[in-house]
Amino acid sequence: MELEGLCVVWQGAILGGILFWIFSSSHLNLTQKLRSFLQPWVTHHVQTTTHMVLLIQSYQHGFLDALFSGLSCVVSVPFYTAFLPLLFWSGHGQLARQMTLLMAFCDYTGNCIKDVVSAPRPPSPPVRRVATTKDEEDNALEYGLPSSHTLNTVCLSGYLLHYVLIHTQIQGPYVNYLGVSLVCLFIALIGLGRIYLGMHSLVDILAGLVLGLGILAFWLVVDEHIDSFVTSGQNVTSFWVALSFLLLFAYPTPELPTPSFEYHTAFNGVALGIVAGVQQTYHQFHHGAVPHLFSENLTLPVFVGRVMLGIPTILIVKFCSKTLAKWIIPVVANTMGIPIKSSSYIKSDKQIKQGGYLLSKHGVFDVDTGIRFVQYAGLAWSVVDLVPSLFTYTNL
């Protein structure tokens, strides 16, 4: 009883702290004050280091365009969104849980800083900006500092290396040296590539590197505690629902609208779906004794069958979640007399084009935020709950 009471106390303290931060930062106008202090300094460094970007781009070559564009795709949010379900279905549940929650934490922290500072990317022209995918075109609409690709690469590749060295039989000083060297080389290539592609200045890359190292160091301290709470804690789902809801408000308003809040909303929903699903089905599908890929009970053909069944299923769930949310959320808001707006999901004669934040300064609820949150929460839940149930029924 004492342990349960202590759990309720710290959960309440966290939620209360976030709520206090929301009201105090709004009342004191902290975002604008921080921006007025940081933005001129960062903008100055972006402008004065443009010649470095142009120098790196002077080595322009089709091979380098393809190489750095490909590397950027490999560490992009859509890639991780596709990769993480495969990690769950291959039997590496703990690693998948940790990387999902770490990704959500990185995305929230990095995008908050981006929109607080609201610093520009390198000026184009004269800088040549290479955006070969729709995802890169959307990324170019965000502010520059910090580099999300650098931040995510430091955290996720660093954590993956840590997990492999700790939880596998691969040991030895030479193995550690080789692993660290490969991770450092990969991070360096990502940072260099973001400058070469004209997406970031040096100050953006350095900020992403420093922030990423700080987050990684923090996560290596708390990861086991977080995983223990998610798999066997008290009031996990209700706490995470409240946390996810508050984090939609605990987000700064940028100088101009960007897609950053949309990305945060999506991964916020993913984190909730994963936590809720794992908490309900941990002892069925995600405990430490589940078979891993290439073991006797999970051969490669069986894993391929899982992927062929799982991917269409989660896409159907995402579509159904989005459809239901588009119907239910506006109806509930209208019933409660809450004025709504939509920039993309709901078509109407009074549609407001400049959406993206939960509540506008006029108190209008943006239904796009709720719809996006629900559809990604549904997708993530299906990855760890519905799809593993289908694997059981189909003997996969």
GROMACS .gro file of C-alpha atoms in nm:
model
  396
    1MET     CA    1   0.000   0.000   0.000
    2GLU     CA    2   0.285   0.236   0.080
    3LEU     CA    3   0.447   0.168  -0.258
    4GLU     CA    4   0.116   0.225  -0.437
    5GLY     CA    5   0.065   0.550  -0.246
    6LEU     CA    6   0.416   0.665  -0.334
    7CYS     CA    7   0.348   0.586  -0.700
    8VAL     CA    8   0.032   0.798  -0.696
    9VAL     CA    9   0.223   1.083  -0.529
   10TRP     CA   10   0.501   1.102  -0.789
   11GLN     CA   11   0.254   1.067  -1.075
   12GLY     CA   12   0.053   1.356  -0.933
   13ALA     CA   13   0.371   1.557  -0.881
   14ILE     CA   14   0.473   1.513  -1.246
   15LEU     CA   15   0.130   1.605  -1.384
   16GLY     CA   16   0.098   1.894  -1.139
   17GLY     CA   17   0.443   2.019  -1.235
   18ILE     CA   18   0.357   2.017  -1.604
   19LEU     CA   19   0.025   2.193  -1.537
   20PHE     CA   20   0.204   2.457  -1.329
   21TRP     CA   21   0.458   2.504  -1.609
   22ILE     CA   22   0.181   2.552  -1.867
   23PHE     CA   23   0.009   2.826  -1.668
   24SER     CA   24   0.324   2.998  -1.543
   25SER     CA   25   0.499   3.004  -1.881
   26SER     CA   26   0.184   3.141  -2.043
   27HIS     CA   27   0.133   3.405  -1.775
   28LEU     CA   28   0.498   3.514  -1.779
   29ASN     CA   29   0.524   3.493  -2.160
   30LEU     CA   30   0.841   3.285  -2.129
   31THR     CA   31   0.847   3.172  -2.492
   32GLN     CA   32   0.869   3.526  -2.624
   33LYS     CA   33   1.130   3.624  -2.364
   34LEU     CA   34   1.350   3.325  -2.443
   35ARG     CA   35   1.310   3.386  -2.816
   36SER     CA   36   1.410   3.751  -2.789
   37PHE     CA   37   1.727   3.641  -2.611
   38LEU     CA   38   1.824   3.336  -2.820
   39GLN     CA   39   1.699   3.408  -3.171
   40PRO     CA   40   1.933   3.700  -3.257
   41TRP     CA   41   2.238   3.503  -3.141
   42VAL     CA   42   2.147   3.190  -3.338
   43THR     CA   43   2.045   3.390  -3.647
   44HIS     CA   44   2.379   3.572  -3.640
   45HIS     CA   45   2.568   3.241  -3.637
   46VAL     CA   46   2.353   3.102  -3.918
   47GLN     CA   47   2.427   3.404  -4.135
   48THR     CA   48   2.798   3.429  -4.054
   49THR     CA   49   2.861   3.059  -4.123
   50THR     CA   50   2.682   3.050  -4.459
   51HIS     CA   51   3.022   3.052  -4.630
   52MET     CA   52   3.100   2.719  -4.460
   53VAL     CA   53   2.785   2.565  -4.602
   54LEU     CA   54   2.874   2.699  -4.949
   55LEU     CA   55   3.228   2.562  -4.913
   56ILE     CA   56   3.097   2.213  -4.834
   57GLN     CA   57   2.848   2.237  -5.119
   58SER     CA   58   3.127   2.331  -5.360
   59TYR     CA   59   3.209   1.957  -5.366
   60GLN     CA   60   2.865   1.893  -5.519
   61HIS     CA   61   2.834   1.558  -5.692
   62GLY     CA   62   2.543   1.334  -5.784
   63PHE     CA   63   2.684   1.051  -5.571
   64LEU     CA   64   2.704   1.275  -5.264
   65ASP     CA   65   2.349   1.399  -5.327
   66ALA     CA   66   2.224   1.040  -5.333
   67LEU     CA   67   2.439   0.931  -5.036
   68PHE     CA   68   2.341   1.208  -4.798
   69SER     CA   69   1.975   1.207  -4.909
   70GLY     CA   70   1.963   0.833  -4.843
   71LEU     CA   71   2.124   0.868  -4.502
   72SER     CA   72   1.875   1.140  -4.413
   73CYS     CA   73   1.588   0.908  -4.503
   74VAL     CA   74   1.734   0.629  -4.289
   75VAL     CA   75   1.724   0.846  -3.976
   76SER     CA   76   1.395   1.023  -4.053
   77VAL     CA   77   1.076   0.993  -3.849
   78PRO     CA   78   0.891   0.794  -4.123
   79PHE     CA   79   1.174   0.540  -4.128
   80TYR     CA   80   1.160   0.488  -3.751
   81THR     CA   81   0.780   0.466  -3.771
   82ALA     CA   82   0.817   0.174  -4.014
   83PHE     CA   83   1.117   0.016  -3.837
   84LEU     CA   84   0.987   0.006  -3.480
   85PRO     CA   85   0.692  -0.232  -3.549
   86LEU     CA   86   0.938  -0.479  -3.703
   87LEU     CA   87   1.145  -0.459  -3.385
   88PHE     CA   88   0.839  -0.547  -3.174
   89TRP     CA   89   0.741  -0.836  -3.399
   90SER     CA   90   1.096  -0.978  -3.405
   91GLY     CA   91   1.080  -1.042  -3.031
   92HIS     CA   92   1.291  -0.747  -2.912
   93GLY     CA   93   1.012  -0.588  -2.710
   94GLN     CA   94   1.221  -0.409  -2.448
   95LEU     CA   95   1.446  -0.246  -2.708
   96ALA     CA   96   1.144  -0.149  -2.918
   97ARG     CA   97   0.965   0.005  -2.618
   98GLN     CA   98   1.269   0.205  -2.514
   99MET     CA   99   1.346   0.333  -2.864
  100THR     CA  100   0.983   0.434  -2.920
  101LEU     CA  101   0.961   0.632  -2.597
  102LEU     CA  102   1.310   0.778  -2.649
  103MET     CA  103   1.210   0.886  -3.000
  104ALA     CA  104   0.897   1.055  -2.864
  105PHE     CA  105   1.104   1.232  -2.597
  106CYS     CA  106   1.362   1.348  -2.853
  107ASP     CA  107   1.090   1.466  -3.090
  108TYR     CA  108   0.914   1.666  -2.817
  109THR     CA  109   1.230   1.822  -2.676
  110GLY     CA  110   1.388   1.905  -3.011
  111ASN     CA  111   1.073   2.051  -3.163
  112CYS     CA  112   0.999   2.258  -2.852
  113ILE     CA  113   1.343   2.417  -2.880
  114LYS     CA  114   1.299   2.469  -3.254
  115ASP     CA  115   0.974   2.659  -3.206
  116VAL     CA  116   1.094   2.854  -2.902
  117VAL     CA  117   1.404   2.983  -3.079
  118SER     CA  118   1.238   3.008  -3.424
  119ALA     CA  119   1.578   3.048  -3.591
  120PRO     CA  120   1.610   3.027  -3.970
  121ARG     CA  121   1.778   2.759  -4.177
  122PRO     CA  122   2.066   2.858  -4.408
  123PRO     CA  123   1.946   3.119  -4.662
  124SER     CA  124   1.846   2.965  -4.995
  125PRO     CA  125   1.971   3.108  -5.227
  126PRO     CA  126   2.271   3.126  -5.217
  127VAL     CA  127   2.264   2.789  -5.039
  128ARG     CA  128   2.143   2.498  -5.253
  129ARG     CA  129   1.873   2.310  -5.063
  130VAL     CA  130   1.834   1.947  -5.168
  131ALA     CA  131   1.494   1.799  -5.075
  132THR     CA  132   1.440   1.477  -5.269
  133THR     CA  133   1.138   1.349  -5.073
  134LYS     CA  134   0.810   1.488  -4.944
  135ASP     CA  135   0.939   1.433  -4.591
  136GLU     CA  136   1.245   1.649  -4.661
  137GLU     CA  137   1.026   1.920  -4.811
  138ASP     CA  138   0.819   1.922  -4.492
  139ASN     CA  139   1.136   1.929  -4.281
  140ALA     CA  140   1.250   2.239  -4.467
  141LEU     CA  141   0.938   2.419  -4.339
  142GLU     CA  142   1.054   2.376  -3.978
  143TYR     CA  143   1.295   2.606  -3.799
  144GLY     CA  144   1.661   2.508  -3.792
  145LEU     CA  145   1.803   2.478  -3.441
  146PRO     CA  146   1.857   2.207  -3.329
  147SER     CA  147   1.907   1.956  -3.610
  148SER     CA  148   1.648   1.683  -3.541
  149HIS     CA  149   1.834   1.433  -3.760
  150THR     CA  150   2.154   1.482  -3.558
  151LEU     CA  151   1.967   1.474  -3.226
  152ASN     CA  152   1.777   1.155  -3.313
  153THR     CA  153   2.086   0.984  -3.454
  154VAL     CA  154   2.291   1.052  -3.141
  155CYS     CA  155   2.018   0.926  -2.908
  156LEU     CA  156   1.888   0.625  -3.099
  157SER     CA  157   2.216   0.492  -3.239
  158GLY     CA  158   2.383   0.552  -2.903
  159TYR     CA  159   2.107   0.371  -2.716
  160LEU     CA  160   2.104   0.085  -2.968
  161LEU     CA  161   2.479   0.039  -2.920
  162HIS     CA  162   2.435   0.045  -2.541
  163TYR     CA  163   2.159  -0.215  -2.558
  164VAL     CA  164   2.354  -0.448  -2.787
  165LEU     CA  165   2.665  -0.433  -2.569
  166ILE     CA  166   2.471  -0.488  -2.246
  167HIS     CA  167   2.209  -0.745  -2.349
  168THR     CA  168   2.401  -0.968  -2.591
  169GLN     CA  169   2.699  -1.201  -2.572
  170ILE     CA  170   2.904  -0.960  -2.783
  171GLN     CA  171   3.173  -0.842  -2.540
  172GLY     CA  172   3.533  -0.723  -2.535
  173PRO     CA  173   3.726  -0.395  -2.555
  174TYR     CA  174   3.776  -0.422  -2.931
  175VAL     CA  175   3.404  -0.472  -2.983
  176ASN     CA  176   3.329  -0.165  -2.771
  177TYR     CA  177   3.585   0.042  -2.960
  178LEU     CA  178   3.452  -0.072  -3.298
  179GLY     CA  179   3.091  -0.005  -3.197
  180VAL     CA  180   3.163   0.344  -3.065
  181SER     CA  181   3.373   0.424  -3.374
  182LEU     CA  182   3.095   0.318  -3.612
  183VAL     CA  183   2.833   0.519  -3.421
  184CYS     CA  184   3.057   0.828  -3.419
  185LEU     CA  185   3.123   0.790  -3.792
  186PHE     CA  186   2.752   0.755  -3.860
  187ILE     CA  187   2.670   1.066  -3.655
  188ALA     CA  188   2.944   1.262  -3.833
  189LEU     CA  189   2.809   1.160  -4.175
  190ILE     CA  190   2.455   1.260  -4.077
  191GLY     CA  191   2.573   1.601  -3.952
  192LEU     CA  192   2.791   1.662  -4.257
  193GLY     CA  193   2.508   1.549  -4.483
  194ARG     CA  194   2.258   1.792  -4.330
  195ILE     CA  195   2.499   2.077  -4.403
  196TYR     CA  196   2.576   1.948  -4.755
  197LEU     CA  197   2.205   1.924  -4.835
  198GLY     CA  198   2.160   2.287  -4.725
  199MET     CA  199   1.919   2.193  -4.447
  200HIS     CA  200   2.125   2.312  -4.150
  201SER     CA  201   2.407   2.539  -4.042
  202LEU     CA  202   2.696   2.432  -3.820
  203VAL     CA  203   2.532   2.581  -3.510
  204ASP     CA  204   2.222   2.363  -3.571
  205ILE     CA  205   2.435   2.049  -3.592
  206LEU     CA  206   2.633   2.134  -3.278
  207ALA     CA  207   2.311   2.206  -3.088
  208GLY     CA  208   2.164   1.872  -3.197
  209LEU     CA  209   2.485   1.694  -3.095
  210VAL     CA  210   2.504   1.851  -2.748
  211LEU     CA  211   2.132   1.811  -2.681
  212GLY     CA  212   2.141   1.452  -2.805
  213LEU     CA  213   2.430   1.360  -2.575
  214GLY     CA  214   2.247   1.516  -2.281
  215ILE     CA  215   1.923   1.330  -2.353
  216LEU     CA  216   2.110   1.002  -2.411
  217ALA     CA  217   2.295   1.035  -2.079
  218PHE     CA  218   1.965   1.104  -1.901
  219TRP     CA  219   1.789   0.813  -2.071
  220LEU     CA  220   2.062   0.564  -1.979
  221VAL     CA  221   1.992   0.650  -1.615
  222VAL     CA  222   1.612   0.622  -1.625
  223ASP     CA  223   1.543   0.363  -1.898
  224GLU     CA  224   1.510   0.061  -1.667
  225HIS     CA  225   1.284   0.255  -1.428
  226ILE     CA  226   1.060   0.368  -1.715
  227ASP     CA  227   1.039   0.016  -1.857
  228SER     CA  228   0.954  -0.128  -1.517
  229PHE     CA  229   0.677   0.129  -1.476
  230VAL     CA  230   0.532   0.066  -1.822
  231THR     CA  231   0.526  -0.312  -1.783
  232SER     CA  232   0.424  -0.349  -1.419
  233GLY     CA  233   0.345  -0.009  -1.268
  234GLN     CA  234   0.028   0.125  -1.106
  235ASN     CA  235  -0.224   0.346  -1.294
  236VAL     CA  236  -0.002   0.333  -1.604
  237THR     CA  237  -0.263   0.390  -1.873
  238SER     CA  238  -0.456   0.661  -1.688
  239PHE     CA  239  -0.133   0.842  -1.601
  240TRP     CA  240  -0.009   0.829  -1.960
  241VAL     CA  241  -0.341   0.951  -2.098
  242ALA     CA  242  -0.321   1.254  -1.867
  243LEU     CA  243   0.046   1.308  -1.951
  244SER     CA  244  -0.017   1.291  -2.326
  245PHE     CA  245  -0.307   1.535  -2.298
  246LEU     CA  246  -0.101   1.787  -2.099
  247LEU     CA  247   0.192   1.761  -2.341
  248LEU     CA  248  -0.037   1.883  -2.619
  249PHE     CA  249  -0.067   2.209  -2.424
  250ALA     CA  250   0.289   2.219  -2.290
  251TYR     CA  251   0.422   2.325  -2.627
  252PRO     CA  252   0.545   2.669  -2.739
  253THR     CA  253   0.384   2.869  -3.016
  254PRO     CA  254   0.643   2.945  -3.285
  255GLU     CA  255   0.692   3.279  -3.453
  256LEU     CA  256   0.527   3.139  -3.766
  257PRO     CA  257   0.338   2.808  -3.809
  258THR     CA  258   0.554   2.501  -3.879
  259PRO     CA  259   0.490   2.123  -3.900
  260SER     CA  260   0.685   2.062  -3.576
  261PHE     CA  261   0.376   2.046  -3.354
  262GLU     CA  262   0.217   1.796  -3.592
  263TYR     CA  263   0.519   1.566  -3.555
  264HIS     CA  264   0.504   1.600  -3.176
  265THR     CA  265   0.131   1.520  -3.177
  266ALA     CA  266   0.186   1.208  -3.387
  267PHE     CA  267   0.464   1.065  -3.169
  268ASN     CA  268   0.280   1.167  -2.854
  269GLY     CA  269  -0.006   0.948  -2.977
  270VAL     CA  270   0.236   0.669  -3.069
  271ALA     CA  271   0.383   0.670  -2.717
  272LEU     CA  272   0.037   0.647  -2.562
  273GLY     CA  273  -0.068   0.363  -2.790
  274ILE     CA  274   0.249   0.165  -2.719
  275VAL     CA  275   0.229   0.215  -2.342
  276ALA     CA  276  -0.142   0.129  -2.323
  277GLY     CA  277  -0.103  -0.179  -2.541
  278VAL     CA  278   0.209  -0.314  -2.371
  279GLN     CA  279   0.064  -0.255  -2.025
  280GLN     CA  280  -0.238  -0.469  -2.114
  281THR     CA  281  -0.057  -0.750  -2.299
  282TYR     CA  282   0.293  -0.761  -2.152
  283HIS     CA  283   0.263  -1.110  -2.003
  284GLN     CA  284   0.111  -1.243  -2.327
  285PHE     CA  285   0.328  -1.098  -2.601
  286HIS     CA  286   0.611  -0.879  -2.467
  287HIS     CA  287   0.776  -1.056  -2.172
  288GLY     CA  288   1.144  -1.146  -2.172
  289ALA     CA  289   1.092  -1.509  -2.278
  290VAL     CA  290   0.926  -1.442  -2.615
  291PRO     CA  291   1.114  -1.600  -2.909
  292HIS     CA  292   1.355  -1.377  -3.102
  293LEU     CA  293   1.407  -1.366  -3.476
  294PHE     CA  294   1.626  -1.648  -3.614
  295SER     CA  295   1.552  -1.866  -3.311
  296GLU     CA  296   1.389  -2.208  -3.348
  297ASN     CA  297   1.044  -2.068  -3.267
  298LEU     CA  298   1.073  -1.757  -3.486
  299THR     CA  299   1.233  -1.841  -3.816
  300LEU     CA  300   1.277  -1.597  -4.103
  301PRO     CA  301   0.976  -1.731  -4.303
  302VAL     CA  302   0.755  -1.694  -3.995
  303PHE     CA  303   0.878  -1.336  -3.944
  304VAL     CA  304   0.807  -1.255  -4.309
  305GLY     CA  305   0.455  -1.388  -4.256
  306ARG     CA  306   0.419  -1.162  -3.953
  307VAL     CA  307   0.523  -0.859  -4.156
  308MET     CA  308   0.286  -0.943  -4.443
  309LEU     CA  309  -0.002  -0.975  -4.196
  310GLY     CA  310   0.099  -0.695  -3.961
  311ILE     CA  311   0.170  -0.405  -4.197
  312PRO     CA  312  -0.170  -0.410  -4.376
  313THR     CA  313  -0.343  -0.452  -4.038
  314ILE     CA  314  -0.186  -0.147  -3.876
  315LEU     CA  315  -0.255   0.062  -4.188
  316ILE     CA  316  -0.621  -0.042  -4.177
  317VAL     CA  317  -0.637   0.045  -3.807
  318LYS     CA  318  -0.477   0.384  -3.876
  319PHE     CA  319  -0.736   0.454  -4.148
  320CYS     CA  320  -1.026   0.343  -3.928
  321SER     CA  321  -0.898   0.545  -3.630
  322LYS     CA  322  -0.867   0.854  -3.846
  323THR     CA  323  -1.215   0.806  -3.992
  324LEU     CA  324  -1.377   0.758  -3.651
  325ALA     CA  325  -1.190   1.055  -3.504
  326LYS     CA  326  -1.297   1.278  -3.795
  327TRP     CA  327  -1.657   1.191  -3.717
  328ILE     CA  328  -1.657   1.175  -3.336
  329ILE     CA  329  -1.433   1.467  -3.233
  330PRO     CA  330  -1.623   1.742  -3.422
  331VAL     CA  331  -1.957   1.601  -3.299
  332VAL     CA  332  -1.839   1.603  -2.936
  333ALA     CA  333  -1.692   1.953  -2.970
  334ASN     CA  334  -2.009   2.090  -3.127
  335THR     CA  335  -2.224   1.922  -2.862
  336MET     CA  336  -2.018   2.090  -2.591
  337GLY     CA  337  -2.038   2.424  -2.770
  338ILE     CA  338  -1.664   2.439  -2.839
  339PRO     CA  339  -1.578   2.631  -3.160
  340ILE     CA  340  -1.357   2.426  -3.392
  341LYS     CA  341  -1.130   2.472  -3.689
  342SER     CA  342  -0.948   2.240  -3.928
  343SER     CA  343  -0.666   2.307  -4.172
  344SER     CA  344  -0.668   1.974  -4.355
  345TYR     CA  345  -0.887   1.691  -4.220
  346ILE     CA  346  -1.234   1.847  -4.204
  347LYS     CA  347  -1.364   2.032  -4.507
  348SER     CA  348  -1.602   2.319  -4.446
  349ASP     CA  349  -1.695   2.661  -4.584
  350LYS     CA  350  -1.545   2.830  -4.277
  351GLN     CA  351  -1.226   2.632  -4.280
  352ILE     CA  352  -0.927   2.812  -4.133
  353LYS     CA  353  -0.607   2.738  -4.321
  354GLN     CA  354  -0.356   2.822  -4.051
  355GLY     CA  355  -0.398   2.528  -3.817
  356GLY     CA  356  -0.163   2.310  -3.617
  357TYR     CA  357  -0.205   2.398  -3.247
  358LEU     CA  358  -0.453   2.262  -3.000
  359LEU     CA  359  -0.610   2.596  -2.908
  360SER     CA  360  -0.570   2.920  -3.100
  361LYS     CA  361  -0.540   3.254  -2.926
  362HIS     CA  362  -0.913   3.296  -2.991
  363GLY     CA  363  -0.999   2.978  -2.798
  364VAL     CA  364  -1.085   2.774  -3.110
  365PHE     CA  365  -1.017   2.399  -3.083
  366ASP     CA  366  -0.810   2.257  -3.371
  367VAL     CA  367  -0.970   1.920  -3.446
  368ASP     CA  368  -0.672   1.824  -3.664
  369THR     CA  369  -0.464   1.783  -3.348
  370GLY     CA  370  -0.715   1.544  -3.192
  371ILE     CA  371  -0.760   1.347  -3.513
  372ARG     CA  372  -0.385   1.310  -3.567
  373PHE     CA  373  -0.332   1.208  -3.205
  374VAL     CA  374  -0.606   0.943  -3.214
  375GLN     CA  375  -0.502   0.788  -3.544
  376TYR     CA  376  -0.138   0.742  -3.437
  377ALA     CA  377  -0.239   0.615  -3.094
  378GLY     CA  378  -0.461   0.358  -3.265
  379LEU     CA  379  -0.182   0.258  -3.504
  380ALA     CA  380   0.066   0.208  -3.219
  381TRP     CA  381  -0.184   0.014  -3.007
  382SER     CA  382  -0.245  -0.225  -3.296
  383VAL     CA  383   0.131  -0.289  -3.328
  384VAL     CA  384   0.160  -0.425  -2.972
  385ASP     CA  385  -0.189  -0.558  -2.901
  386LEU     CA  386  -0.409  -0.636  -3.201
  387VAL     CA  387  -0.142  -0.763  -3.440
  388PRO     CA  388   0.029  -0.996  -3.184
  389SER     CA  389  -0.318  -1.138  -3.110
  390LEU     CA  390  -0.355  -1.213  -3.481
  391PHE     CA  391  -0.014  -1.379  -3.477
  392THR     CA  392  -0.141  -1.610  -3.201
  393TYR     CA  393  -0.457  -1.701  -3.390
  394THR     CA  394  -0.263  -1.769  -3.711
  395ASN     CA  395   0.024  -1.954  -3.538
  396LEU     CA  396   0.282  -1.700  -3.654
   0.00000   0.00000   0.00000
